[in-house]
């Protein structure tokens, strides 16, 4: 059986698209085709396979893409876990593309397949190692009458510096596998051409949209989720890093203001610079409620993007400190005590085992560090080389708010190299994403400079990336005449990164049906991004938009597609919405049953504000309201009963309430449930609780709905929350 890789972190998902973008970006640099301060134009689609949707899939159909003309199968066997299925593994001769097909028994098959796209080309066996329950894509597909398809996206050859054609990893490998899966399915089941539906999130959403827009007759419908705009990268990260630096130490009071029962004034007590940073990041689209994760969210994907930004626009990092119009030059006072330029000598180059040893001896550095956990790796010449994941310096650097930086090597075998440093622990500089072959050259005695200047400069890069007027969040950086307030860089990086991932810049030009699922608390793909793409679709379809497209926002949801979310008393998983969207897009295509209308919302200075009732909000997520002693805040004495009353309302046609769960202590376990009448669209529940200790509490009511009212299934369980504040004295 082919070996499966462990899923990578969210940040590392972005590495391969970044490397691809450098190749695509080189062409943009040469041609000047995407200039800052102008509207980015979608790239022309290339290598577009075209098959009539009524044509049965055969090997001959694949001749439209000669790269994938010779499919083969190397494993074909029945398996019993996690559900009974026929497993078919193979690839295409002359390529590194590999696929896995999972076919249910004929009695469970209903004439369709689901295909998942990872954020970047990955492994074709991920479904075999999913956690049980709603994260199990294979079991969900089978329960929905579908076989399941996944690929490695073309393999490593299309996902790195050597790639000559990023469209292979963006959509062509997946399209070829989808088409060939129909050949195998028709041989097994007979009947008509199977309907096909693709879905993917984050980078996978770019790839889903790009695949749908750049092919015809491959997929009949798609469900991209947590989609960013073509300007998201790297700007959504840079602006939040700017706020993280300037608002460090202020987030507790900010959260107190935006949480239920708070003052509603998050800028109270901030300096002018801090208040400006808050307004900037909020107007750019960061959801204010999502700052609860300020301690843990870090810089996310920017760790992978940083090297690409520096390579594409190296001059910016000098201009920032030396030219008017840039924050580093105009406001040097902002960086006093923040800029680190620490020249030193390497005391020790650390492998993972060395890091563990130091941790046990001193507690200074965590035992698990970034990068490969092996102590050595095979070099190009076959030699085993030490895997250097951190360096110990001769003296500890000064303490600063460190979001990232570079170790610049000044002497020794690695002289001239810059290696990204993710964090500093005492006298240890721990590497982020680096070339292990370069890191292996570092030796004790090498002179180095630990410098965070570039990371500081990056934090306002978005100000110098002003796109066209359709990107309204950049209006804050335009003057009354519509021109940028700050100097602009020679090109817009966002469309370059996006095209490298999706194969083209999203245009809204597709055939078929699409339901876009977006999260209202998303810190990476800001919620307005979906509204931006909706505008592209409306420009293409006009009054016929509703015949092809829906946008469903999920309240209290973050970016990641997992059951367990950060702080369950604040957030919910959107997987239930995603499940129902896939089933509904299939009904839309196959039976002509239109899905629930697009969520009712308005755009307000970078923020998406949804309607407060189900009649106007639409979509499929229930609305949960909660009150404590009749309000969103209750002030009580220790031991005094608090009466909680809540309402859970499901939009019309979206199912019924199946659960009402309570959490009073903030643990996120929701140990108490209220009885729920079967078949009810609206449920009112109440609970009385006493708090035995002083403090501020945020009790939560979690409501769950399901289309068929099925209380036993793990799939399509759609959640939402209501929260209140209780101050106990």
XYZ file of C-alpha atoms in Angstrom:
729
model
C 0.000 0.000 0.000
C 1.413 3.443 -0.835
C 2.741 5.267 2.171
C 0.638 8.122 3.519
C 2.140 11.333 4.770
C 1.144 12.984 8.005
C -0.878 16.118 7.213
C 1.242 19.253 7.464
C 0.564 22.375 9.447
C -1.616 25.112 7.974
C 1.416 27.283 7.343
C 3.350 24.558 5.546
C 0.373 23.995 3.212
C 1.387 27.272 1.580
C 5.010 26.379 0.870
C 4.518 24.754 -2.503
C 2.227 27.399 -3.973
C 4.741 30.023 -2.855
C 7.583 28.337 -4.688
C 5.425 27.969 -7.764
C 4.517 31.624 -7.593
C 8.133 32.658 -7.871
C 8.315 31.045 -11.268
C 5.066 32.612 -12.445
C 6.071 35.882 -10.841
C 9.284 36.072 -12.808
C 7.210 36.458 -15.946
C 5.093 39.174 -14.373
C 8.226 41.030 -13.346
C 9.559 40.905 -16.863
C 6.351 42.013 -18.524
C 5.064 44.415 -15.880
C 1.632 42.885 -16.488
C 0.352 43.298 -12.932
C 1.197 46.731 -11.586
C 0.411 48.089 -8.150
C -2.282 50.731 -8.145
C -4.052 49.189 -11.125
C -6.734 46.579 -11.477
C -5.334 43.055 -11.728
C -6.567 41.210 -14.790
C -7.312 37.482 -14.737
C -4.760 35.326 -16.443
C -5.791 33.558 -19.576
C -6.658 29.920 -18.989
C -4.203 27.450 -20.432
C -4.221 23.729 -21.045
C -7.992 23.659 -20.761
C -9.362 20.115 -21.192
C -12.819 20.278 -22.727
C -15.285 17.422 -22.823
C -19.018 17.605 -23.342
C -20.807 16.937 -20.078
C -22.887 14.230 -21.727
C -19.901 12.326 -23.086
C -18.966 9.144 -21.202
C -15.456 9.316 -19.773
C -13.022 7.028 -21.543
C -9.269 6.981 -21.956
C -9.774 8.591 -25.350
C -11.362 11.642 -23.764
C -8.121 12.261 -21.878
C -6.343 12.813 -25.172
C -7.339 16.455 -24.774
C -4.512 16.632 -22.236
C -1.685 14.526 -23.672
C 0.313 14.632 -20.430
C -2.252 12.271 -18.900
C -2.995 10.032 -21.871
C -1.834 6.763 -20.253
C -3.533 5.976 -16.946
C -2.621 2.803 -15.053
C -3.781 0.933 -11.947
C -1.337 -0.742 -9.564
C -3.651 -1.608 -6.635
C -7.227 -2.852 -6.915
C -8.717 -4.494 -3.822
C -11.698 -4.495 -1.469
C -11.267 -3.073 2.020
C -13.516 -2.963 5.069
C -12.328 0.177 6.848
C -13.467 2.747 7.652
C -16.384 1.573 5.491
C -16.650 -1.202 2.939
C -15.140 -0.021 -0.350
C -13.118 -1.012 -3.387
C -9.758 0.750 -3.306
C -8.161 1.589 -6.655
C -4.736 3.231 -6.745
C -2.756 4.265 -9.789
C -1.306 7.097 -11.800
C -0.415 8.277 -15.275
C 2.629 7.020 -17.114
C 5.406 9.542 -17.542
C 4.186 11.674 -14.630
C 4.372 11.727 -10.838
C 0.592 12.089 -10.575
C -1.010 9.448 -8.366
C -4.657 8.908 -7.493
C -6.825 6.909 -5.118
C -10.433 5.988 -5.885
C -12.751 4.617 -3.200
C -15.840 2.877 -4.624
C -18.714 1.772 -2.359
C -20.699 -1.406 -3.054
C -23.140 -1.004 -5.929
C -26.152 -0.935 -3.599
C -24.838 2.260 -1.954
C -23.798 4.062 -5.139
C -26.084 6.818 -6.444
C -24.214 7.968 -9.540
C -21.777 10.627 -8.272
C -18.328 11.237 -6.849
C -16.839 13.736 -4.421
C -13.247 14.880 -4.898
C -11.318 16.819 -2.258
C -8.535 19.279 -3.114
C -5.854 19.894 -0.500
C -4.439 23.438 -0.100
C -1.384 22.356 -2.101
C -0.395 19.161 -3.932
C -0.144 16.542 -1.210
C -0.706 12.796 -0.808
C -3.296 10.625 -2.496
C -3.975 8.509 0.604
C -5.032 11.085 3.188
C -8.616 9.846 3.403
C -7.405 6.514 4.763
C -6.014 8.189 7.879
C -8.786 10.608 8.808
C -10.198 10.761 12.310
C -13.539 8.989 12.777
C -16.650 11.127 12.622
C -17.345 14.237 10.600
C -13.712 14.592 9.442
C -13.913 11.205 7.677
C -14.271 12.295 4.050
C -14.478 8.747 2.703
C -17.314 7.641 4.996
C -19.160 10.900 4.364
C -18.926 10.384 0.601
C -20.246 6.833 0.857
C -23.071 7.975 3.145
C -23.962 10.485 0.431
C -24.112 7.897 -2.351
C -20.746 8.920 -3.803
C -17.404 7.362 -4.464
C -14.412 9.410 -3.336
C -11.439 10.680 -5.344
C -8.156 12.155 -4.146
C -4.773 12.733 -5.785
C -1.287 13.935 -4.979
C -1.968 16.942 -7.205
C 0.737 15.959 -9.659
C 3.547 15.172 -7.226
C 6.641 17.019 -6.101
C 7.800 17.726 -9.650
C 4.979 20.223 -10.169
C 5.181 21.748 -6.715
C 8.648 23.209 -6.468
C 11.324 25.308 -8.112
C 11.595 22.925 -11.060
C 7.983 23.247 -12.163
C 7.612 24.350 -15.764
C 3.822 24.417 -15.713
C 1.992 25.200 -12.454
C -1.355 24.429 -14.111
C -0.615 20.725 -13.597
C -0.655 21.080 -9.820
C -3.382 23.713 -9.923
C -5.997 21.675 -11.786
C -4.833 19.433 -14.624
C -3.711 16.457 -12.512
C -6.957 16.537 -10.561
C -8.996 16.872 -13.733
C -7.280 13.893 -15.349
C -7.919 11.740 -12.270
C -11.555 12.814 -12.129
C -12.088 11.889 -15.762
C -10.364 8.530 -15.456
C -12.340 7.712 -12.302
C -15.451 7.773 -14.484
C -13.956 5.107 -16.736
C -13.401 2.815 -13.756
C -16.801 3.652 -12.257
C -18.645 2.857 -15.501
C -16.830 -0.475 -15.729
C -17.869 -1.286 -12.154
C -21.392 0.092 -11.955
C -22.510 0.547 -15.556
C -25.161 3.173 -16.176
C -24.669 6.824 -17.079
C -21.753 9.191 -16.714
C -21.167 9.829 -12.986
C -21.762 13.362 -11.787
C -18.660 14.949 -10.239
C -18.289 17.442 -7.385
C -15.063 18.967 -6.121
C -14.391 20.824 -2.887
C -11.411 22.304 -1.085
C -10.549 24.936 1.488
C -8.009 27.749 1.819
C -5.416 27.057 -0.891
C -7.717 24.197 -1.844
C -10.493 26.748 -2.406
C -8.274 28.584 -4.890
C -7.598 25.254 -6.593
C -11.309 24.352 -6.591
C -12.294 27.656 -8.184
C -9.372 27.516 -10.618
C -10.241 23.955 -11.588
C -13.869 24.838 -12.232
C -13.023 27.960 -14.205
C -10.264 26.400 -16.304
C -11.996 23.163 -17.350
C -15.283 22.197 -18.881
C -17.212 18.964 -18.400
C -14.997 17.608 -15.623
C -16.937 18.687 -12.529
C -20.645 19.494 -12.495
C -20.560 21.435 -9.240
C -18.083 22.608 -6.638
C -17.987 23.765 -3.024
C -14.941 25.950 -2.336
C -14.655 26.991 1.284
C -12.772 29.702 3.214
C -11.711 31.299 -0.069
C -9.365 34.266 -0.080
C -9.416 37.043 -2.647
C -6.719 37.417 -5.278
C -5.152 40.057 -2.993
C -5.204 38.011 0.215
C -1.578 36.879 -0.033
C 0.478 38.253 1.675
C -1.662 41.224 2.721
C -4.061 39.552 5.143
C -1.021 38.426 7.133
C 1.015 41.627 6.997
C -1.763 43.851 8.316
C -2.531 41.541 11.201
C 1.176 41.331 12.094
C 1.253 45.135 12.227
C -1.640 45.067 14.689
C -0.106 42.213 16.703
C 3.074 44.213 17.269
C 1.470 47.506 18.167
C -1.407 46.101 20.213
C 0.672 43.625 22.193
C -0.402 43.915 25.811
C -3.698 45.567 24.861
C -5.642 42.577 23.607
C -7.221 41.642 26.957
C -8.898 45.048 27.212
C -9.834 44.979 23.519
C -11.515 41.591 23.906
C -13.300 42.775 27.013
C -14.779 45.579 24.921
C -15.941 43.439 21.973
C -17.183 40.431 23.970
C -20.888 40.250 24.929
C -21.729 42.739 27.632
C -18.598 44.797 26.928
C -18.270 48.500 26.320
C -18.217 48.156 22.539
C -15.300 50.609 22.388
C -12.129 48.626 21.632
C -9.950 51.715 21.123
C -10.518 53.112 24.623
C -7.179 53.496 26.384
C -5.086 53.027 23.243
C -2.435 55.434 22.006
C -3.037 57.226 18.726
C -0.733 54.802 16.896
C -2.405 51.779 18.472
C -5.903 53.042 17.677
C -4.807 53.672 14.092
C -3.487 50.112 13.824
C -6.798 48.779 15.158
C -8.803 50.746 12.623
C -6.466 49.702 9.824
C -6.660 45.976 10.495
C -10.408 46.084 11.114
C -11.040 48.039 7.922
C -8.902 45.517 6.054
C -11.316 42.803 7.217
C -9.895 41.110 10.314
C -12.949 40.040 12.401
C -12.668 41.848 15.761
C -14.132 38.948 17.757
C -11.423 36.645 16.434
C -8.669 38.419 18.363
C -9.399 36.003 21.214
C -6.664 33.878 19.613
C -3.981 36.564 19.855
C -1.769 34.365 22.047
C -1.777 31.354 19.763
C -2.464 32.379 16.156
C 1.057 33.597 15.375
C 1.899 34.691 11.837
C 0.302 31.597 10.252
C 0.986 31.345 6.511
C 3.391 34.273 6.390
C 6.117 31.926 7.606
C 5.866 30.193 4.240
C 5.199 33.330 2.226
C 8.070 35.414 3.583
C 10.808 33.958 1.389
C 8.725 34.459 -1.746
C 7.989 38.093 -0.893
C 11.667 38.842 -0.312
C 12.654 37.128 -3.533
C 9.968 38.890 -5.580
C 10.486 42.379 -4.144
C 13.877 42.636 -2.375
C 14.112 46.395 -2.821
C 11.123 47.011 -0.588
C 13.003 45.918 2.509
C 15.622 48.601 1.925
C 13.168 51.288 0.818
C 11.126 50.773 3.972
C 13.920 52.137 6.152
C 15.417 54.687 3.761
C 12.682 56.405 1.704
C 9.862 58.819 2.525
C 6.379 57.355 2.396
C 7.389 54.154 4.136
C 6.582 53.567 7.797
C 10.144 52.730 8.830
C 11.487 55.995 7.437
C 8.551 58.207 8.415
C 8.095 56.817 11.937
C 11.399 55.499 13.296
C 10.084 56.102 16.816
C 7.666 53.207 16.331
C 10.554 50.760 16.122
C 12.536 51.829 19.176
C 12.894 48.693 21.252
C 11.319 46.592 18.504
C 14.107 46.310 15.927
C 16.662 43.594 16.627
C 20.118 43.623 14.996
C 22.225 41.322 17.119
C 25.684 40.361 15.839
C 27.091 37.308 17.574
C 28.866 33.993 17.118
C 27.319 30.542 16.883
C 28.055 28.518 19.994
C 26.347 25.333 18.827
C 24.383 24.126 15.800
C 21.446 22.126 17.136
C 19.757 19.027 15.789
C 16.344 17.998 17.149
C 18.019 15.724 19.689
C 20.305 18.552 20.759
C 17.245 20.720 21.298
C 15.668 18.031 23.467
C 18.872 17.757 25.497
C 18.968 21.497 26.105
C 15.313 21.499 27.021
C 15.859 18.795 29.605
C 18.928 20.541 30.984
C 17.706 24.119 31.069
C 14.079 24.263 30.003
C 15.083 27.071 27.633
C 13.991 25.581 24.335
C 11.066 23.292 23.565
C 11.938 19.729 22.690
C 9.948 19.824 19.464
C 11.245 22.393 17.002
C 10.338 23.428 13.481
C 11.412 21.352 10.509
C 12.223 17.702 10.028
C 12.338 15.842 13.340
C 15.124 13.545 12.169
C 18.667 14.311 13.313
C 20.073 13.867 9.813
C 19.036 13.780 6.186
C 20.512 12.491 2.932
C 22.361 15.191 0.996
C 22.381 15.338 -2.797
C 25.554 13.244 -2.876
C 24.052 10.582 -0.609
C 25.918 11.573 2.552
C 24.027 11.779 5.846
C 24.162 15.386 6.985
C 23.203 16.871 10.342
C 19.754 18.383 10.366
C 20.296 21.800 11.948
C 16.998 23.200 13.225
C 18.320 25.887 15.598
C 21.509 27.586 16.709
C 22.732 28.491 20.156
C 24.384 31.902 20.259
C 27.302 32.993 22.398
C 25.115 35.592 24.147
C 21.339 35.949 24.486
C 19.931 38.653 22.190
C 17.953 41.563 23.665
C 14.302 40.770 24.303
C 11.853 42.240 21.776
C 8.360 41.349 20.558
C 9.687 38.874 17.989
C 7.312 37.723 15.245
C 10.101 36.446 13.011
C 13.437 37.385 11.537
C 16.574 36.269 9.736
C 19.832 34.719 10.789
C 22.311 36.293 8.369
C 25.504 34.248 8.191
C 28.598 36.481 7.999
C 31.365 33.873 7.929
C 31.999 30.173 7.460
C 30.740 27.694 4.891
C 27.250 29.216 4.846
C 28.478 32.815 4.477
C 25.913 35.045 2.780
C 22.948 32.834 3.637
C 19.756 34.168 5.256
C 17.781 31.643 7.268
C 14.350 32.448 8.622
C 14.069 32.391 12.421
C 10.603 31.650 13.788
C 11.275 32.382 17.442
C 13.929 33.053 20.057
C 14.175 31.220 23.379
C 16.936 32.637 25.547
C 20.140 32.212 23.557
C 18.512 29.827 21.059
C 17.374 30.984 17.607
C 14.923 28.420 16.220
C 14.613 28.185 12.461
C 11.367 28.396 10.537
C 11.148 27.244 6.923
C 14.727 26.989 5.661
C 16.800 25.011 3.176
C 18.213 22.188 5.318
C 21.261 21.873 3.076
C 22.189 25.488 3.855
C 21.449 25.176 7.559
C 23.670 22.100 7.726
C 26.701 24.234 6.794
C 26.473 26.354 9.937
C 29.182 25.538 12.482
C 30.328 26.788 15.905
C 32.313 30.009 15.609
C 30.439 31.296 12.565
C 29.681 34.993 12.821
C 25.992 35.781 12.407
C 23.552 38.669 12.586
C 20.115 37.993 14.079
C 17.930 40.637 12.446
C 14.159 41.177 12.406
C 14.243 44.273 10.174
C 12.575 42.557 7.226
C 9.748 41.177 9.329
C 9.087 44.621 10.740
C 9.099 46.088 7.253
C 6.701 43.447 5.974
C 4.029 44.536 8.441
C 2.915 47.471 6.298
C 3.596 45.926 2.893
C -0.132 45.995 2.114
C -0.073 49.805 2.037
C 2.153 49.610 -1.014
C -0.033 47.046 -2.812
C -3.113 49.095 -3.661
C -5.178 47.233 -6.283
C -8.218 48.290 -8.290
C -11.336 49.926 -6.842
C -13.195 46.615 -6.585
C -11.052 45.938 -3.513
C -12.856 48.299 -1.170
C -10.763 47.513 1.914
C -7.889 49.405 0.274
C -9.942 52.603 0.127
C -8.304 53.641 3.400
C -5.022 53.925 1.473
C -6.442 56.051 -1.370
C -6.768 59.810 -1.464
C -9.861 61.766 -2.533
C -8.673 61.461 -6.121
C -8.584 57.663 -5.840
C -4.810 57.492 -6.104
C -2.646 55.647 -3.543
C -1.467 57.638 -0.527
C 1.792 55.702 -0.281
C 4.523 54.758 -2.789
C 3.546 51.655 -4.726
C 5.718 48.660 -5.537
C 6.385 47.651 -9.163
C 3.829 44.812 -9.048
C 0.970 43.309 -7.086
C 2.073 40.068 -5.475
C -1.405 38.808 -4.602
C -2.483 37.851 -8.129
C 0.888 36.191 -8.705
C 0.556 33.988 -5.640
C -3.076 33.258 -6.482
C -2.367 32.294 -10.080
C 0.402 29.984 -8.953
C -2.061 28.115 -6.736
C -5.242 28.222 -8.851
C -3.781 28.264 -12.344
C -5.399 31.644 -12.988
C -6.815 34.616 -11.112
C -10.462 33.877 -10.163
C -12.796 35.419 -12.728
C -16.247 34.017 -11.947
C -16.349 32.368 -15.370
C -17.487 28.771 -14.900
C -20.106 26.309 -16.098
C -22.154 24.421 -13.534
C -23.190 25.094 -9.937
C -21.190 26.488 -7.040
C -21.880 26.936 -3.328
C -19.175 28.990 -1.612
C -18.862 28.430 2.155
C -17.126 31.211 4.084
C -16.412 31.785 7.790
C -17.316 35.043 9.528
C -14.498 34.777 12.103
C -11.798 33.791 9.600
C -8.423 35.398 10.382
C -6.720 34.208 7.196
C -9.338 34.458 4.424
C -11.161 37.582 5.541
C -14.948 37.236 5.115
C -15.197 40.040 2.522
C -13.178 37.853 0.147
C -16.281 35.798 -0.605
C -18.239 38.966 -1.346
C -15.453 39.974 -3.737
C -15.726 36.675 -5.597
C -19.504 36.941 -5.637
C -19.007 40.235 -7.464
C -16.906 38.453 -10.086
C -19.639 35.852 -10.553
C -22.337 38.533 -10.838
C -20.273 40.334 -13.467
C -20.267 37.110 -15.497
C -23.840 35.874 -14.991
C -25.756 39.063 -14.194
C -29.400 38.364 -13.393
C -28.769 34.630 -13.836
C -26.318 34.509 -10.906
C -28.768 32.689 -8.646
C -29.056 29.939 -11.258
C -25.390 29.104 -10.734
C -24.104 30.428 -7.416
C -24.737 30.612 -3.673
C -22.679 32.130 -0.864
C -23.244 30.818 2.674
C -21.530 32.501 5.599
C -20.966 30.510 8.801
C -21.087 32.522 12.008
C -18.564 31.863 14.820
C -16.389 29.792 12.432
C -12.634 30.070 11.860
C -10.414 28.959 8.951
C -9.531 25.347 9.761
C -11.654 22.404 8.602
C -11.539 20.283 11.744
C -14.060 19.182 14.340
C -12.105 20.550 17.271
C -11.827 24.314 17.123
C -9.949 26.798 19.256
C -12.111 27.738 22.268
C -15.330 25.809 21.763
C -17.288 28.366 23.799
C -16.582 30.965 21.095
C -16.346 29.008 17.866
C -17.993 26.173 15.956
C -16.863 23.820 13.226
C -18.236 24.558 9.763
C -17.902 20.939 8.603
C -21.643 20.378 8.939
C -22.311 23.303 6.601
C -19.745 21.923 4.171
C -21.373 18.477 4.210
C -24.807 19.895 3.489
C -23.431 22.166 0.783
C -22.006 19.155 -1.051
C -25.283 17.279 -0.810
C -27.239 20.357 -1.870
C -25.049 21.149 -4.869
C -25.604 17.559 -6.007
C -29.389 17.978 -5.655
C -29.155 21.254 -7.557
C -27.273 19.650 -10.464
C -29.048 16.314 -10.610
C -32.632 17.169 -9.646
C -32.849 20.910 -10.237
C -33.614 21.548 -6.562
C -32.267 25.021 -5.753
C -30.341 25.326 -2.479
C -31.067 27.829 0.275
C -30.583 31.438 -0.815
C -27.313 33.271 -0.344
C -26.786 34.529 3.193
C -28.300 37.956 3.783
C -25.497 40.354 4.674
C -24.082 43.815 4.118
C -20.540 45.083 3.687
C -19.539 47.703 6.271
C -16.012 49.162 6.057
C -14.212 45.853 5.675
C -16.592 43.833 7.823
C -19.397 41.484 6.777
C -22.517 41.979 8.888
C -25.188 39.279 8.599
C -28.893 39.749 9.186
C -30.124 39.080 12.724
C -33.062 36.772 11.913
C -33.431 33.649 9.800
C -36.042 35.201 7.495
C -33.448 37.723 6.296
C -30.195 35.824 6.927
C -31.164 32.730 4.897
C -28.373 30.182 4.405
C -28.645 26.957 6.412
C -27.075 27.771 9.795
C -29.354 28.117 12.829
C -29.382 31.389 14.747
C -28.860 31.089 18.504
C -29.754 33.876 20.920
C -29.001 33.771 24.636
C -29.809 36.017 27.594
C -28.773 35.943 31.252
C -31.363 37.377 33.584
C -32.930 38.970 30.536
C -29.827 40.645 29.070
C -26.446 39.976 27.490
C -24.793 40.721 30.823
C -25.713 39.780 34.391
C -23.971 41.040 37.540
C -24.648 38.766 40.509
C -23.282 37.687 43.875
C -21.610 34.334 44.512
C -24.221 31.602 44.820
C -27.098 33.658 43.424
C -29.056 31.789 40.714
C -28.812 33.107 37.162
C -31.638 32.348 34.752
C -30.508 31.657 31.189
C -32.982 31.666 28.313
C -32.131 30.828 24.733
C -33.743 30.408 21.337
C -32.494 28.269 18.451
C -34.093 28.966 15.061
C -33.372 27.048 11.850
C -33.914 28.733 8.468
C -36.902 27.480 6.518
C -36.126 24.293 4.629
C -32.793 23.785 6.415
C -33.960 21.074 8.798
C -34.780 20.983 12.490
C -33.078 21.463 15.839
C -31.535 18.249 17.175
C -29.549 19.482 20.199
C -29.227 22.344 22.683
C -26.056 22.167 24.775
C -24.809 24.364 27.634
C -21.370 25.341 28.870
C -21.178 27.518 31.986
C -17.556 27.337 33.141
C -15.705 28.068 29.877
C -14.224 24.568 29.576
C -15.870 24.031 26.195
C -17.216 20.585 27.068
C -20.928 21.490 26.969
C -21.820 18.842 29.564
C -25.448 19.904 30.057
C -28.231 19.481 27.497
C -31.810 20.668 27.288
C -34.518 18.431 25.901
C -35.420 19.285 22.312
C -38.754 18.407 20.709
C -38.327 16.397 17.534
C -39.131 18.126 14.271
C -39.027 21.700 15.618
C -37.519 24.554 13.582
C -37.569 26.877 16.597
C -36.760 25.770 20.110
C -36.781 27.835 23.310
C -34.738 26.507 26.221
C -33.917 27.730 29.700
C -31.526 26.795 32.475
C -30.708 28.077 35.960
C -27.127 28.008 37.186
C -25.252 29.162 40.289
C -21.610 30.292 40.247
C -19.672 29.378 43.373
C -16.602 31.539 42.770
C -16.116 35.207 41.884
C -15.018 36.022 38.350
C -16.188 36.897 34.878
C -17.821 34.038 32.997
C -19.048 33.669 29.420
C -21.685 30.915 29.413
C -22.601 29.571 25.978
C -25.544 27.804 24.387
C -24.727 25.659 21.362
C -27.562 24.835 19.002
C -27.294 22.080 16.396
C -29.563 21.414 13.435
C -29.707 18.635 10.860
C -31.602 18.554 7.558
C -33.332 15.207 8.194
C -33.496 15.668 11.963
C -31.090 12.730 12.349
C -29.633 12.833 15.865
C -27.314 9.863 15.381
C -25.396 10.789 12.216
C -22.037 12.572 12.502
C -22.632 14.341 9.168
C -24.292 17.648 8.270
C -24.738 18.639 11.905
C -24.802 22.431 11.675
C -23.839 24.427 14.749
C -24.043 27.953 16.074
C -23.536 29.662 19.433
C -25.047 32.230 21.726
C -22.889 33.796 24.468
C -23.459 36.109 27.410
C -21.353 37.637 30.176
C -21.899 36.928 33.868
C -19.883 38.913 36.408
C -19.854 37.201 39.805
C -18.755 39.188 42.847
